[in-house]
Structure formats: structure tokens, C-alpha cells
């Protein structure tokens, strides 16, 4: 059995390639948050407490667009609801852990860490395999907090023509690459994307994120009933 440190370092190595687009993503969040009117303490507080890049960007977009508190909270909750699925998937590998460790791991269970650690957990049965998830998640945490801070400090020095906004979709496209291999996944991505795009100006109260998520879930539910037919 590999030592805890080796498994931890393995998580860092495996998640590192996915950190490349996260750097400009974190810078963007720090810059936008200050420009919208949040203080540096509030901006760092969001990254420390929420620790979810997509939901934090959504929060800023809706806040700047004048959305109500109810819509903002609901949208952020909808975007972050995917973490419940992540938790359900990895729970079978962590059932023997103490509650404290489960709480720690749940905090670090974000998109990139889940993407690499889920495969590792499936292939390795050692009792300390959860250190891979801790290593990956901790790496994401350090990168995100550091880049958020740099975005706050250096935001005014970053020229608009640099085009850092490309990093937001790029980050999630990197995570979706494997999903394009299945017909059902592609249909769900297309449906939710179209609903969000066309609903941006049509759906009242800036609730397009919630509606798009529900449309994607409904589509997935319909198609998975005939899963064998489409795979």
C-alpha cells in the first residue's frame, strides 16, 4: 500500500493539468468582483466560503444585472447542486471514514478534483486512497485562493485586450471532453446550453440558469429511461 504522502502527491500531479485554465479564471473573478463593487474582504470571503468558481461567477453576473436576492441564492444553489451528485458518487469509497474526514473531503470535492479522483478511487482499493482527493482538492483550493487574491491586487493592471474571459468556458470545456463521447450527454449539454442562451433575455428575474439546469435534468431523465437504445 502506498503511503498517505505518495497518494496525496499523486492527487496533486493528476489534477495539475486542469489548473492551467483555472489561473485566469480566478484572476477574472477577483477583477470582476472588485469592479462590481465588492470589497477585497468580501471577495476573498466568497472564495473561502463558497469555493466554487462557476457559482461565484454566476453570483457576480446576476448581482451586476440587478437580479433579486432570491434568484441569486436559487441560481447559486442550482449551480452548486452538482456537488451533491459528486458526493453521492464517491460516498461508496469513503463509507469507512470518520465524520470529520468526510466534512473535510466534502469541502475539497470540486469539479477538477472529482474529475481525476473518481477514476483513481475506482481503480485503487487501498484504505488511504481518499488522500488522492484531498491532494487534488487542496491544490485547487490553493490555486483558486491565490489567483483570486492576485485578481484583487493586480486587476487594474490587467489590460482588457488580454481577453482573459475565455478562461471561464475553457475551464468547463476541459471537464466536459469525456462527456462528448456519449449521445445522451451531448443532447443534455446542447439542450441546457440553448435554453440558457435564448433564455438570457427572455426569462424574467434573470432565472435562466435555473431554467437551463432544470431543462438539462428533465432531458437527462427522459433519455436515461431508454439508455440502452441511445448508447
mmCIF file with all atom_site columns, C-alpha atoms in Angstrom:
data_model
loop_
_atom_site.group_PDB
_atom_site.id
_atom_site.type_symbol
_atom_site.label_atom_id
_atom_site.label_alt_id
_atom_site.label_comp_id
_atom_site.label_asym_id
_atom_site.label_entity_id
_atom_site.label_seq_id
_atom_site.pdbx_PDB_ins_code
_atom_site.Cartn_x
_atom_site.Cartn_y
_atom_site.Cartn_z
_atom_site.occupancy
_atom_site.B_iso_or_equiv
_atom_site.pdbx_formal_charge
_atom_site.auth_seq_id
_atom_site.auth_comp_id
_atom_site.auth_asym_id
_atom_site.auth_atom_id
_atom_site.pdbx_PDB_model_num
ATOM 1   C CA . UNK A 1 1   ? 0.000   0.000  0.000   1.00 0.00 ? 1   UNK A CA 1
ATOM 2   C CA . UNK A 1 2   ? 1.293   3.464  -0.918  1.00 0.00 ? 2   UNK A CA 1
ATOM 3   C CA . UNK A 1 3   ? 1.944   5.923  1.893   1.00 0.00 ? 3   UNK A CA 1
ATOM 4   C CA . UNK A 1 4   ? -0.504  8.759  2.588   1.00 0.00 ? 4   UNK A CA 1
ATOM 5   C CA . UNK A 1 5   ? 2.003   11.311 1.302   1.00 0.00 ? 5   UNK A CA 1
ATOM 6   C CA . UNK A 1 6   ? 2.523   9.446  -2.001  1.00 0.00 ? 6   UNK A CA 1
ATOM 7   C CA . UNK A 1 7   ? -1.232  9.209  -2.596  1.00 0.00 ? 7   UNK A CA 1
ATOM 8   C CA . UNK A 1 8   ? -1.616  12.888 -1.675  1.00 0.00 ? 8   UNK A CA 1
ATOM 9   C CA . UNK A 1 9   ? 1.148   13.873 -4.118  1.00 0.00 ? 9   UNK A CA 1
ATOM 10  C CA . UNK A 1 10  ? -0.419  11.678 -6.794  1.00 0.00 ? 10  UNK A CA 1
ATOM 11  C CA . UNK A 1 11  ? -3.607  13.726 -6.449  1.00 0.00 ? 11  UNK A CA 1
ATOM 12  C CA . UNK A 1 12  ? -1.618  16.930 -6.910  1.00 0.00 ? 12  UNK A CA 1
ATOM 13  C CA . UNK A 1 13  ? 0.112   15.612 -10.033 1.00 0.00 ? 13  UNK A CA 1
ATOM 14  C CA . UNK A 1 14  ? -3.102  14.292 -11.602 1.00 0.00 ? 14  UNK A CA 1
ATOM 15  C CA . UNK A 1 15  ? -5.088  17.499 -11.106 1.00 0.00 ? 15  UNK A CA 1
ATOM 16  C CA . UNK A 1 16  ? -2.292  19.902 -12.087 1.00 0.00 ? 16  UNK A CA 1
ATOM 17  C CA . UNK A 1 17  ? -3.041  19.960 -15.865 1.00 0.00 ? 17  UNK A CA 1
ATOM 18  C CA . UNK A 1 18  ? -6.591  21.097 -15.096 1.00 0.00 ? 18  UNK A CA 1
ATOM 19  C CA . UNK A 1 19  ? -5.239  24.034 -13.091 1.00 0.00 ? 19  UNK A CA 1
ATOM 20  C CA . UNK A 1 20  ? -3.882  25.840 -16.167 1.00 0.00 ? 20  UNK A CA 1
ATOM 21  C CA . UNK A 1 21  ? -7.209  27.454 -17.176 1.00 0.00 ? 21  UNK A CA 1
ATOM 22  C CA . UNK A 1 22  ? -8.160  27.993 -13.510 1.00 0.00 ? 22  UNK A CA 1
ATOM 23  C CA . UNK A 1 23  ? -5.431  30.638 -13.124 1.00 0.00 ? 23  UNK A CA 1
ATOM 24  C CA . UNK A 1 24  ? -7.013  33.242 -15.457 1.00 0.00 ? 24  UNK A CA 1
ATOM 25  C CA . UNK A 1 25  ? -10.451 32.116 -14.195 1.00 0.00 ? 25  UNK A CA 1
ATOM 26  C CA . UNK A 1 26  ? -9.509  33.116 -10.635 1.00 0.00 ? 26  UNK A CA 1
ATOM 27  C CA . UNK A 1 27  ? -7.994  36.374 -11.853 1.00 0.00 ? 27  UNK A CA 1
ATOM 28  C CA . UNK A 1 28  ? -11.222 37.169 -13.684 1.00 0.00 ? 28  UNK A CA 1
ATOM 29  C CA . UNK A 1 29  ? -13.298 36.573 -10.588 1.00 0.00 ? 29  UNK A CA 1
ATOM 30  C CA . UNK A 1 30  ? -11.093 38.830 -8.465  1.00 0.00 ? 30  UNK A CA 1
ATOM 31  C CA . UNK A 1 31  ? -11.149 41.589 -11.066 1.00 0.00 ? 31  UNK A CA 1
ATOM 32  C CA . UNK A 1 32  ? -14.902 41.430 -11.718 1.00 0.00 ? 32  UNK A CA 1
ATOM 33  C CA . UNK A 1 33  ? -15.827 41.295 -8.068  1.00 0.00 ? 33  UNK A CA 1
ATOM 34  C CA . UNK A 1 34  ? -13.926 44.488 -7.268  1.00 0.00 ? 34  UNK A CA 1
ATOM 35  C CA . UNK A 1 35  ? -15.251 46.235 -10.382 1.00 0.00 ? 35  UNK A CA 1
ATOM 36  C CA . UNK A 1 36  ? -18.837 45.381 -9.428  1.00 0.00 ? 36  UNK A CA 1
ATOM 37  C CA . UNK A 1 37  ? -18.375 46.896 -6.000  1.00 0.00 ? 37  UNK A CA 1
ATOM 38  C CA . UNK A 1 38  ? -17.437 44.111 -3.592  1.00 0.00 ? 38  UNK A CA 1
ATOM 39  C CA . UNK A 1 39  ? -14.650 44.846 -1.136  1.00 0.00 ? 39  UNK A CA 1
ATOM 40  C CA . UNK A 1 40  ? -11.435 42.778 -1.093  1.00 0.00 ? 40  UNK A CA 1
ATOM 41  C CA . UNK A 1 41  ? -12.552 41.107 2.150   1.00 0.00 ? 41  UNK A CA 1
ATOM 42  C CA . UNK A 1 42  ? -15.959 40.229 0.683   1.00 0.00 ? 42  UNK A CA 1
ATOM 43  C CA . UNK A 1 43  ? -14.322 38.902 -2.474  1.00 0.00 ? 43  UNK A CA 1
ATOM 44  C CA . UNK A 1 44  ? -11.900 36.662 -0.586  1.00 0.00 ? 44  UNK A CA 1
ATOM 45  C CA . UNK A 1 45  ? -14.733 35.625 1.729   1.00 0.00 ? 45  UNK A CA 1
ATOM 46  C CA . UNK A 1 46  ? -16.718 34.336 -1.245  1.00 0.00 ? 46  UNK A CA 1
ATOM 47  C CA . UNK A 1 47  ? -13.774 32.274 -2.453  1.00 0.00 ? 47  UNK A CA 1
ATOM 48  C CA . UNK A 1 48  ? -13.103 30.871 1.009   1.00 0.00 ? 48  UNK A CA 1
ATOM 49  C CA . UNK A 1 49  ? -16.711 30.074 1.929   1.00 0.00 ? 49  UNK A CA 1
ATOM 50  C CA . UNK A 1 50  ? -18.372 29.195 -1.385  1.00 0.00 ? 50  UNK A CA 1
ATOM 51  C CA . UNK A 1 51  ? -15.204 27.860 -3.064  1.00 0.00 ? 51  UNK A CA 1
ATOM 52  C CA . UNK A 1 52  ? -16.993 27.246 -6.359  1.00 0.00 ? 52  UNK A CA 1
ATOM 53  C CA . UNK A 1 53  ? -15.754 29.108 -9.416  1.00 0.00 ? 53  UNK A CA 1
ATOM 54  C CA . UNK A 1 54  ? -18.854 28.669 -11.581 1.00 0.00 ? 54  UNK A CA 1
ATOM 55  C CA . UNK A 1 55  ? -21.322 29.643 -8.858  1.00 0.00 ? 55  UNK A CA 1
ATOM 56  C CA . UNK A 1 56  ? -19.213 32.643 -7.856  1.00 0.00 ? 56  UNK A CA 1
ATOM 57  C CA . UNK A 1 57  ? -19.156 33.916 -11.442 1.00 0.00 ? 57  UNK A CA 1
ATOM 58  C CA . UNK A 1 58  ? -22.920 33.376 -11.687 1.00 0.00 ? 58  UNK A CA 1
ATOM 59  C CA . UNK A 1 59  ? -23.368 35.322 -8.464  1.00 0.00 ? 59  UNK A CA 1
ATOM 60  C CA . UNK A 1 60  ? -21.425 38.261 -9.884  1.00 0.00 ? 60  UNK A CA 1
ATOM 61  C CA . UNK A 1 61  ? -23.307 38.183 -13.191 1.00 0.00 ? 61  UNK A CA 1
ATOM 62  C CA . UNK A 1 62  ? -26.722 38.139 -11.550 1.00 0.00 ? 62  UNK A CA 1
ATOM 63  C CA . UNK A 1 63  ? -25.759 40.734 -8.949  1.00 0.00 ? 63  UNK A CA 1
ATOM 64  C CA . UNK A 1 64  ? -24.455 43.119 -11.609 1.00 0.00 ? 64  UNK A CA 1
ATOM 65  C CA . UNK A 1 65  ? -27.625 42.521 -13.649 1.00 0.00 ? 65  UNK A CA 1
ATOM 66  C CA . UNK A 1 66  ? -29.856 43.593 -10.781 1.00 0.00 ? 66  UNK A CA 1
ATOM 67  C CA . UNK A 1 67  ? -31.325 40.178 -10.006 1.00 0.00 ? 67  UNK A CA 1
ATOM 68  C CA . UNK A 1 68  ? -33.193 39.742 -6.723  1.00 0.00 ? 68  UNK A CA 1
ATOM 69  C CA . UNK A 1 69  ? -31.614 38.023 -3.723  1.00 0.00 ? 69  UNK A CA 1
ATOM 70  C CA . UNK A 1 70  ? -33.982 35.065 -4.141  1.00 0.00 ? 70  UNK A CA 1
ATOM 71  C CA . UNK A 1 71  ? -32.926 34.493 -7.746  1.00 0.00 ? 71  UNK A CA 1
ATOM 72  C CA . UNK A 1 72  ? -29.227 34.857 -6.883  1.00 0.00 ? 72  UNK A CA 1
ATOM 73  C CA . UNK A 1 73  ? -29.425 32.389 -3.994  1.00 0.00 ? 73  UNK A CA 1
ATOM 74  C CA . UNK A 1 74  ? -31.513 29.945 -6.029  1.00 0.00 ? 74  UNK A CA 1
ATOM 75  C CA . UNK A 1 75  ? -29.190 30.141 -9.025  1.00 0.00 ? 75  UNK A CA 1
ATOM 76  C CA . UNK A 1 76  ? -26.047 29.667 -6.957  1.00 0.00 ? 76  UNK A CA 1
ATOM 77  C CA . UNK A 1 77  ? -27.714 26.744 -5.208  1.00 0.00 ? 77  UNK A CA 1
ATOM 78  C CA . UNK A 1 78  ? -28.731 25.222 -8.540  1.00 0.00 ? 78  UNK A CA 1
ATOM 79  C CA . UNK A 1 79  ? -25.221 25.535 -9.953  1.00 0.00 ? 79  UNK A CA 1
ATOM 80  C CA . UNK A 1 80  ? -23.689 24.047 -6.805  1.00 0.00 ? 80  UNK A CA 1
ATOM 81  C CA . UNK A 1 81  ? -26.214 21.205 -6.636  1.00 0.00 ? 81  UNK A CA 1
ATOM 82  C CA . UNK A 1 82  ? -23.883 19.154 -8.835  1.00 0.00 ? 82  UNK A CA 1
ATOM 83  C CA . UNK A 1 83  ? -21.673 18.697 -5.778  1.00 0.00 ? 83  UNK A CA 1
ATOM 84  C CA . UNK A 1 84  ? -24.425 16.587 -4.226  1.00 0.00 ? 84  UNK A CA 1
ATOM 85  C CA . UNK A 1 85  ? -24.027 14.206 -7.150  1.00 0.00 ? 85  UNK A CA 1
ATOM 86  C CA . UNK A 1 86  ? -20.257 14.198 -6.698  1.00 0.00 ? 86  UNK A CA 1
ATOM 87  C CA . UNK A 1 87  ? -20.721 13.336 -3.044  1.00 0.00 ? 87  UNK A CA 1
ATOM 88  C CA . UNK A 1 88  ? -23.135 10.532 -3.835  1.00 0.00 ? 88  UNK A CA 1
ATOM 89  C CA . UNK A 1 89  ? -20.702 9.028  -6.357  1.00 0.00 ? 89  UNK A CA 1
ATOM 90  C CA . UNK A 1 90  ? -17.644 9.000  -4.073  1.00 0.00 ? 90  UNK A CA 1
ATOM 91  C CA . UNK A 1 91  ? -19.551 8.117  -0.890  1.00 0.00 ? 91  UNK A CA 1
ATOM 92  C CA . UNK A 1 92  ? -19.194 4.390  -1.572  1.00 0.00 ? 92  UNK A CA 1
ATOM 93  C CA . UNK A 1 93  ? -15.421 4.784  -1.391  1.00 0.00 ? 93  UNK A CA 1
ATOM 94  C CA . UNK A 1 94  ? -15.478 6.821  1.835   1.00 0.00 ? 94  UNK A CA 1
ATOM 95  C CA . UNK A 1 95  ? -18.031 4.959  3.942   1.00 0.00 ? 95  UNK A CA 1
ATOM 96  C CA . UNK A 1 96  ? -15.426 3.845  6.499   1.00 0.00 ? 96  UNK A CA 1
ATOM 97  C CA . UNK A 1 97  ? -14.134 7.355  7.215   1.00 0.00 ? 97  UNK A CA 1
ATOM 98  C CA . UNK A 1 98  ? -14.873 9.349  10.340  1.00 0.00 ? 98  UNK A CA 1
ATOM 99  C CA . UNK A 1 99  ? -17.306 12.269 10.091  1.00 0.00 ? 99  UNK A CA 1
ATOM 100 C CA . UNK A 1 100 ? -14.512 14.860 10.388  1.00 0.00 ? 100 UNK A CA 1
ATOM 101 C CA . UNK A 1 101 ? -12.698 13.468 7.362   1.00 0.00 ? 101 UNK A CA 1
ATOM 102 C CA . UNK A 1 102 ? -15.951 13.349 5.369   1.00 0.00 ? 102 UNK A CA 1
ATOM 103 C CA . UNK A 1 103 ? -16.544 17.033 6.130   1.00 0.00 ? 103 UNK A CA 1
ATOM 104 C CA . UNK A 1 104 ? -13.007 17.953 5.081   1.00 0.00 ? 104 UNK A CA 1
ATOM 105 C CA . UNK A 1 105 ? -13.267 15.978 1.853   1.00 0.00 ? 105 UNK A CA 1
ATOM 106 C CA . UNK A 1 106 ? -16.700 17.426 1.024   1.00 0.00 ? 106 UNK A CA 1
ATOM 107 C CA . UNK A 1 107 ? -15.191 20.922 1.142   1.00 0.00 ? 107 UNK A CA 1
ATOM 108 C CA . UNK A 1 108 ? -12.499 19.933 -1.368  1.00 0.00 ? 108 UNK A CA 1
ATOM 109 C CA . UNK A 1 109 ? -14.863 17.989 -3.650  1.00 0.00 ? 109 UNK A CA 1
ATOM 110 C CA . UNK A 1 110 ? -14.958 20.370 -6.598  1.00 0.00 ? 110 UNK A CA 1
ATOM 111 C CA . UNK A 1 111 ? -15.137 19.752 -10.352 1.00 0.00 ? 111 UNK A CA 1
ATOM 112 C CA . UNK A 1 112 ? -11.466 19.236 -11.147 1.00 0.00 ? 112 UNK A CA 1
ATOM 113 C CA . UNK A 1 113 ? -10.717 17.165 -8.031  1.00 0.00 ? 113 UNK A CA 1
ATOM 114 C CA . UNK A 1 114 ? -13.725 14.931 -8.668  1.00 0.00 ? 114 UNK A CA 1
ATOM 115 C CA . UNK A 1 115 ? -12.827 14.504 -12.341 1.00 0.00 ? 115 UNK A CA 1
ATOM 116 C CA . UNK A 1 116 ? -9.415  12.977 -11.561 1.00 0.00 ? 116 UNK A CA 1
ATOM 117 C CA . UNK A 1 117 ? -10.050 11.350 -8.171  1.00 0.00 ? 117 UNK A CA 1
ATOM 118 C CA . UNK A 1 118 ? -13.204 9.486  -9.155  1.00 0.00 ? 118 UNK A CA 1
ATOM 119 C CA . UNK A 1 119 ? -11.188 7.397  -11.592 1.00 0.00 ? 119 UNK A CA 1
ATOM 120 C CA . UNK A 1 120 ? -8.436  6.853  -9.033  1.00 0.00 ? 120 UNK A CA 1
ATOM 121 C CA . UNK A 1 121 ? -10.913 5.727  -6.373  1.00 0.00 ? 121 UNK A CA 1
ATOM 122 C CA . UNK A 1 122 ? -12.429 3.223  -8.787  1.00 0.00 ? 122 UNK A CA 1
ATOM 123 C CA . UNK A 1 123 ? -9.081  1.670  -9.699  1.00 0.00 ? 123 UNK A CA 1
ATOM 124 C CA . UNK A 1 124 ? -7.481  1.625  -6.231  1.00 0.00 ? 124 UNK A CA 1
ATOM 125 C CA . UNK A 1 125 ? -8.860  -0.137 -3.170  1.00 0.00 ? 125 UNK A CA 1
ATOM 126 C CA . UNK A 1 126 ? -6.298  0.946  -0.563  1.00 0.00 ? 126 UNK A CA 1
ATOM 127 C CA . UNK A 1 127 ? -7.813  2.360  2.621   1.00 0.00 ? 127 UNK A CA 1
ATOM 128 C CA . UNK A 1 128 ? -5.903  5.629  2.253   1.00 0.00 ? 128 UNK A CA 1
ATOM 129 C CA . UNK A 1 129 ? -6.998  6.257  -1.364  1.00 0.00 ? 129 UNK A CA 1
ATOM 130 C CA . UNK A 1 130 ? -9.080  9.256  -0.237  1.00 0.00 ? 130 UNK A CA 1
ATOM 131 C CA . UNK A 1 131 ? -5.815  11.192 0.205   1.00 0.00 ? 131 UNK A CA 1
ATOM 132 C CA . UNK A 1 132 ? -5.786  11.465 -3.587  1.00 0.00 ? 132 UNK A CA 1
ATOM 133 C CA . UNK A 1 133 ? -8.977  13.521 -3.413  1.00 0.00 ? 133 UNK A CA 1
ATOM 134 C CA . UNK A 1 134 ? -7.572  15.629 -0.589  1.00 0.00 ? 134 UNK A CA 1
ATOM 135 C CA . UNK A 1 135 ? -4.406  16.292 -2.607  1.00 0.00 ? 135 UNK A CA 1
ATOM 136 C CA . UNK A 1 136 ? -6.331  17.252 -5.731  1.00 0.00 ? 136 UNK A CA 1
ATOM 137 C CA . UNK A 1 137 ? -8.846  19.379 -3.850  1.00 0.00 ? 137 UNK A CA 1
ATOM 138 C CA . UNK A 1 138 ? -6.186  21.140 -1.778  1.00 0.00 ? 138 UNK A CA 1
ATOM 139 C CA . UNK A 1 139 ? -4.304  22.018 -4.964  1.00 0.00 ? 139 UNK A CA 1
ATOM 140 C CA . UNK A 1 140 ? -7.468  23.528 -6.443  1.00 0.00 ? 140 UNK A CA 1
ATOM 141 C CA . UNK A 1 141 ? -8.043  25.461 -3.218  1.00 0.00 ? 141 UNK A CA 1
ATOM 142 C CA . UNK A 1 142 ? -4.540  26.967 -3.175  1.00 0.00 ? 142 UNK A CA 1
ATOM 143 C CA . UNK A 1 143 ? -4.683  27.944 -6.856  1.00 0.00 ? 143 UNK A CA 1
ATOM 144 C CA . UNK A 1 144 ? -8.164  29.445 -6.574  1.00 0.00 ? 144 UNK A CA 1
ATOM 145 C CA . UNK A 1 145 ? -7.483  31.476 -3.427  1.00 0.00 ? 145 UNK A CA 1
ATOM 146 C CA . UNK A 1 146 ? -4.122  32.687 -4.742  1.00 0.00 ? 146 UNK A CA 1
ATOM 147 C CA . UNK A 1 147 ? -5.469  33.769 -8.126  1.00 0.00 ? 147 UNK A CA 1
ATOM 148 C CA . UNK A 1 148 ? -8.499  35.428 -6.530  1.00 0.00 ? 148 UNK A CA 1
ATOM 149 C CA . UNK A 1 149 ? -6.136  37.451 -4.337  1.00 0.00 ? 149 UNK A CA 1
ATOM 150 C CA . UNK A 1 150 ? -3.939  38.332 -7.315  1.00 0.00 ? 150 UNK A CA 1
ATOM 151 C CA . UNK A 1 151 ? -7.049  39.376 -9.241  1.00 0.00 ? 151 UNK A CA 1
ATOM 152 C CA . UNK A 1 152 ? -7.935  41.758 -6.412  1.00 0.00 ? 152 UNK A CA 1
ATOM 153 C CA . UNK A 1 153 ? -4.435  43.236 -6.229  1.00 0.00 ? 153 UNK A CA 1
ATOM 154 C CA . UNK A 1 154 ? -3.454  43.251 -9.890  1.00 0.00 ? 154 UNK A CA 1
ATOM 155 C CA . UNK A 1 155 ? -6.860  43.638 -11.501 1.00 0.00 ? 155 UNK A CA 1
ATOM 156 C CA . UNK A 1 156 ? -6.386  47.239 -12.536 1.00 0.00 ? 156 UNK A CA 1
ATOM 157 C CA . UNK A 1 157 ? -3.107  46.364 -14.261 1.00 0.00 ? 157 UNK A CA 1
ATOM 158 C CA . UNK A 1 158 ? -4.586  43.638 -16.494 1.00 0.00 ? 158 UNK A CA 1
ATOM 159 C CA . UNK A 1 159 ? -5.476  45.116 -19.918 1.00 0.00 ? 159 UNK A CA 1
ATOM 160 C CA . UNK A 1 160 ? -8.939  44.303 -21.267 1.00 0.00 ? 160 UNK A CA 1
ATOM 161 C CA . UNK A 1 161 ? -7.453  43.331 -24.644 1.00 0.00 ? 161 UNK A CA 1
ATOM 162 C CA . UNK A 1 162 ? -5.762  40.363 -22.973 1.00 0.00 ? 162 UNK A CA 1
ATOM 163 C CA . UNK A 1 163 ? -9.124  38.584 -23.241 1.00 0.00 ? 163 UNK A CA 1
ATOM 164 C CA . UNK A 1 164 ? -8.980  36.609 -20.004 1.00 0.00 ? 164 UNK A CA 1
ATOM 165 C CA . UNK A 1 165 ? -12.727 35.961 -20.186 1.00 0.00 ? 165 UNK A CA 1
ATOM 166 C CA . UNK A 1 166 ? -12.029 32.962 -22.446 1.00 0.00 ? 166 UNK A CA 1
ATOM 167 C CA . UNK A 1 167 ? -10.860 31.020 -19.370 1.00 0.00 ? 167 UNK A CA 1
ATOM 168 C CA . UNK A 1 168 ? -14.352 30.624 -17.900 1.00 0.00 ? 168 UNK A CA 1
ATOM 169 C CA . UNK A 1 169 ? -15.832 28.410 -20.658 1.00 0.00 ? 169 UNK A CA 1
ATOM 170 C CA . UNK A 1 170 ? -12.427 26.826 -21.321 1.00 0.00 ? 170 UNK A CA 1
ATOM 171 C CA . UNK A 1 171 ? -12.237 25.512 -17.758 1.00 0.00 ? 171 UNK A CA 1
ATOM 172 C CA . UNK A 1 172 ? -15.529 23.660 -18.056 1.00 0.00 ? 172 UNK A CA 1
ATOM 173 C CA . UNK A 1 173 ? -14.971 22.516 -21.632 1.00 0.00 ? 173 UNK A CA 1
ATOM 174 C CA . UNK A 1 174 ? -11.880 20.688 -20.379 1.00 0.00 ? 174 UNK A CA 1
ATOM 175 C CA . UNK A 1 175 ? -14.058 18.820 -17.889 1.00 0.00 ? 175 UNK A CA 1
ATOM 176 C CA . UNK A 1 176 ? -16.732 18.008 -20.489 1.00 0.00 ? 176 UNK A CA 1
ATOM 177 C CA . UNK A 1 177 ? -14.437 16.439 -23.089 1.00 0.00 ? 177 UNK A CA 1
ATOM 178 C CA . UNK A 1 178 ? -15.130 12.883 -21.941 1.00 0.00 ? 178 UNK A CA 1
ATOM 179 C CA . UNK A 1 179 ? -18.868 13.542 -21.820 1.00 0.00 ? 179 UNK A CA 1
ATOM 180 C CA . UNK A 1 180 ? -18.946 14.256 -25.553 1.00 0.00 ? 180 UNK A CA 1
ATOM 181 C CA . UNK A 1 181 ? -18.400 10.553 -26.169 1.00 0.00 ? 181 UNK A CA 1
ATOM 182 C CA . UNK A 1 182 ? -21.968 9.665  -25.162 1.00 0.00 ? 182 UNK A CA 1
ATOM 183 C CA . UNK A 1 183 ? -25.005 10.660 -27.167 1.00 0.00 ? 183 UNK A CA 1
ATOM 184 C CA . UNK A 1 184 ? -27.182 11.348 -24.113 1.00 0.00 ? 184 UNK A CA 1
ATOM 185 C CA . UNK A 1 185 ? -24.587 13.656 -22.568 1.00 0.00 ? 185 UNK A CA 1
ATOM 186 C CA . UNK A 1 186 ? -24.241 15.638 -25.787 1.00 0.00 ? 186 UNK A CA 1
ATOM 187 C CA . UNK A 1 187 ? -28.019 16.106 -26.031 1.00 0.00 ? 187 UNK A CA 1
ATOM 188 C CA . UNK A 1 188 ? -28.229 17.292 -22.405 1.00 0.00 ? 188 UNK A CA 1
ATOM 189 C CA . UNK A 1 189 ? -25.364 19.759 -22.951 1.00 0.00 ? 189 UNK A CA 1
ATOM 190 C CA . UNK A 1 190 ? -26.964 21.128 -26.115 1.00 0.00 ? 190 UNK A CA 1
ATOM 191 C CA . UNK A 1 191 ? -30.439 21.485 -24.585 1.00 0.00 ? 191 UNK A CA 1
ATOM 192 C CA . UNK A 1 192 ? -29.297 23.212 -21.397 1.00 0.00 ? 192 UNK A CA 1
ATOM 193 C CA . UNK A 1 193 ? -26.929 25.443 -23.397 1.00 0.00 ? 193 UNK A CA 1
ATOM 194 C CA . UNK A 1 194 ? -29.635 26.540 -25.820 1.00 0.00 ? 194 UNK A CA 1
ATOM 195 C CA . UNK A 1 195 ? -32.109 27.239 -23.017 1.00 0.00 ? 195 UNK A CA 1
ATOM 196 C CA . UNK A 1 196 ? -29.541 29.357 -21.173 1.00 0.00 ? 196 UNK A CA 1
ATOM 197 C CA . UNK A 1 197 ? -28.539 31.227 -24.334 1.00 0.00 ? 197 UNK A CA 1
ATOM 198 C CA . UNK A 1 198 ? -32.034 32.070 -25.579 1.00 0.00 ? 198 UNK A CA 1
ATOM 199 C CA . UNK A 1 199 ? -33.417 32.494 -22.088 1.00 0.00 ? 199 UNK A CA 1
ATOM 200 C CA . UNK A 1 200 ? -30.824 35.073 -21.067 1.00 0.00 ? 200 UNK A CA 1
ATOM 201 C CA . UNK A 1 201 ? -33.007 37.928 -22.272 1.00 0.00 ? 201 UNK A CA 1
ATOM 202 C CA . UNK A 1 202 ? -36.370 36.161 -22.373 1.00 0.00 ? 202 UNK A CA 1
ATOM 203 C CA . UNK A 1 203 ? -36.683 34.574 -18.921 1.00 0.00 ? 203 UNK A CA 1
ATOM 204 C CA . UNK A 1 204 ? -37.669 37.103 -16.234 1.00 0.00 ? 204 UNK A CA 1
ATOM 205 C CA . UNK A 1 205 ? -35.780 37.759 -12.986 1.00 0.00 ? 205 UNK A CA 1
ATOM 206 C CA . UNK A 1 206 ? -32.516 36.510 -14.566 1.00 0.00 ? 206 UNK A CA 1
ATOM 207 C CA . UNK A 1 207 ? -33.597 32.956 -13.746 1.00 0.00 ? 207 UNK A CA 1
ATOM 208 C CA . UNK A 1 208 ? -32.198 31.485 -16.976 1.00 0.00 ? 208 UNK A CA 1
ATOM 209 C CA . UNK A 1 209 ? -29.574 29.477 -15.061 1.00 0.00 ? 209 UNK A CA 1
ATOM 210 C CA . UNK A 1 210 ? -32.221 27.683 -13.008 1.00 0.00 ? 210 UNK A CA 1
ATOM 211 C CA . UNK A 1 211 ? -34.446 27.028 -16.026 1.00 0.00 ? 211 UNK A CA 1
ATOM 212 C CA . UNK A 1 212 ? -31.496 25.744 -18.092 1.00 0.00 ? 212 UNK A CA 1
ATOM 213 C CA . UNK A 1 213 ? -30.431 23.392 -15.306 1.00 0.00 ? 213 UNK A CA 1
ATOM 214 C CA . UNK A 1 214 ? -33.973 22.043 -14.939 1.00 0.00 ? 214 UNK A CA 1
ATOM 215 C CA . UNK A 1 215 ? -34.239 21.595 -18.709 1.00 0.00 ? 215 UNK A CA 1
ATOM 216 C CA . UNK A 1 216 ? -30.999 19.616 -18.700 1.00 0.00 ? 216 UNK A CA 1
ATOM 217 C CA . UNK A 1 217 ? -32.145 17.420 -15.821 1.00 0.00 ? 217 UNK A CA 1
ATOM 218 C CA . UNK A 1 218 ? -35.506 16.775 -17.493 1.00 0.00 ? 218 UNK A CA 1
ATOM 219 C CA . UNK A 1 219 ? -33.789 15.871 -20.756 1.00 0.00 ? 219 UNK A CA 1
ATOM 220 C CA . UNK A 1 220 ? -31.418 13.509 -18.961 1.00 0.00 ? 220 UNK A CA 1
ATOM 221 C CA . UNK A 1 221 ? -34.328 11.849 -17.152 1.00 0.00 ? 221 UNK A CA 1
ATOM 222 C CA . UNK A 1 222 ? -36.234 11.285 -20.398 1.00 0.00 ? 222 UNK A CA 1
ATOM 223 C CA . UNK A 1 223 ? -33.270 9.888  -22.286 1.00 0.00 ? 223 UNK A CA 1
ATOM 224 C CA . UNK A 1 224 ? -31.922 7.668  -19.500 1.00 0.00 ? 224 UNK A CA 1
ATOM 225 C CA . UNK A 1 225 ? -35.217 5.769  -19.457 1.00 0.00 ? 225 UNK A CA 1
ATOM 226 C CA . UNK A 1 226 ? -34.134 4.417  -22.827 1.00 0.00 ? 226 UNK A CA 1
ATOM 227 C CA . UNK A 1 227 ? -30.412 4.407  -22.099 1.00 0.00 ? 227 UNK A CA 1
ATOM 228 C CA . UNK A 1 228 ? -29.579 1.176  -23.945 1.00 0.00 ? 228 UNK A CA 1
ATOM 229 C CA . UNK A 1 229 ? -31.282 2.489  -27.051 1.00 0.00 ? 229 UNK A CA 1
ATOM 230 C CA . UNK A 1 230 ? -29.036 5.533  -27.318 1.00 0.00 ? 230 UNK A CA 1
ATOM 231 C CA . UNK A 1 231 ? -25.645 4.143  -26.245 1.00 0.00 ? 231 UNK A CA 1
#
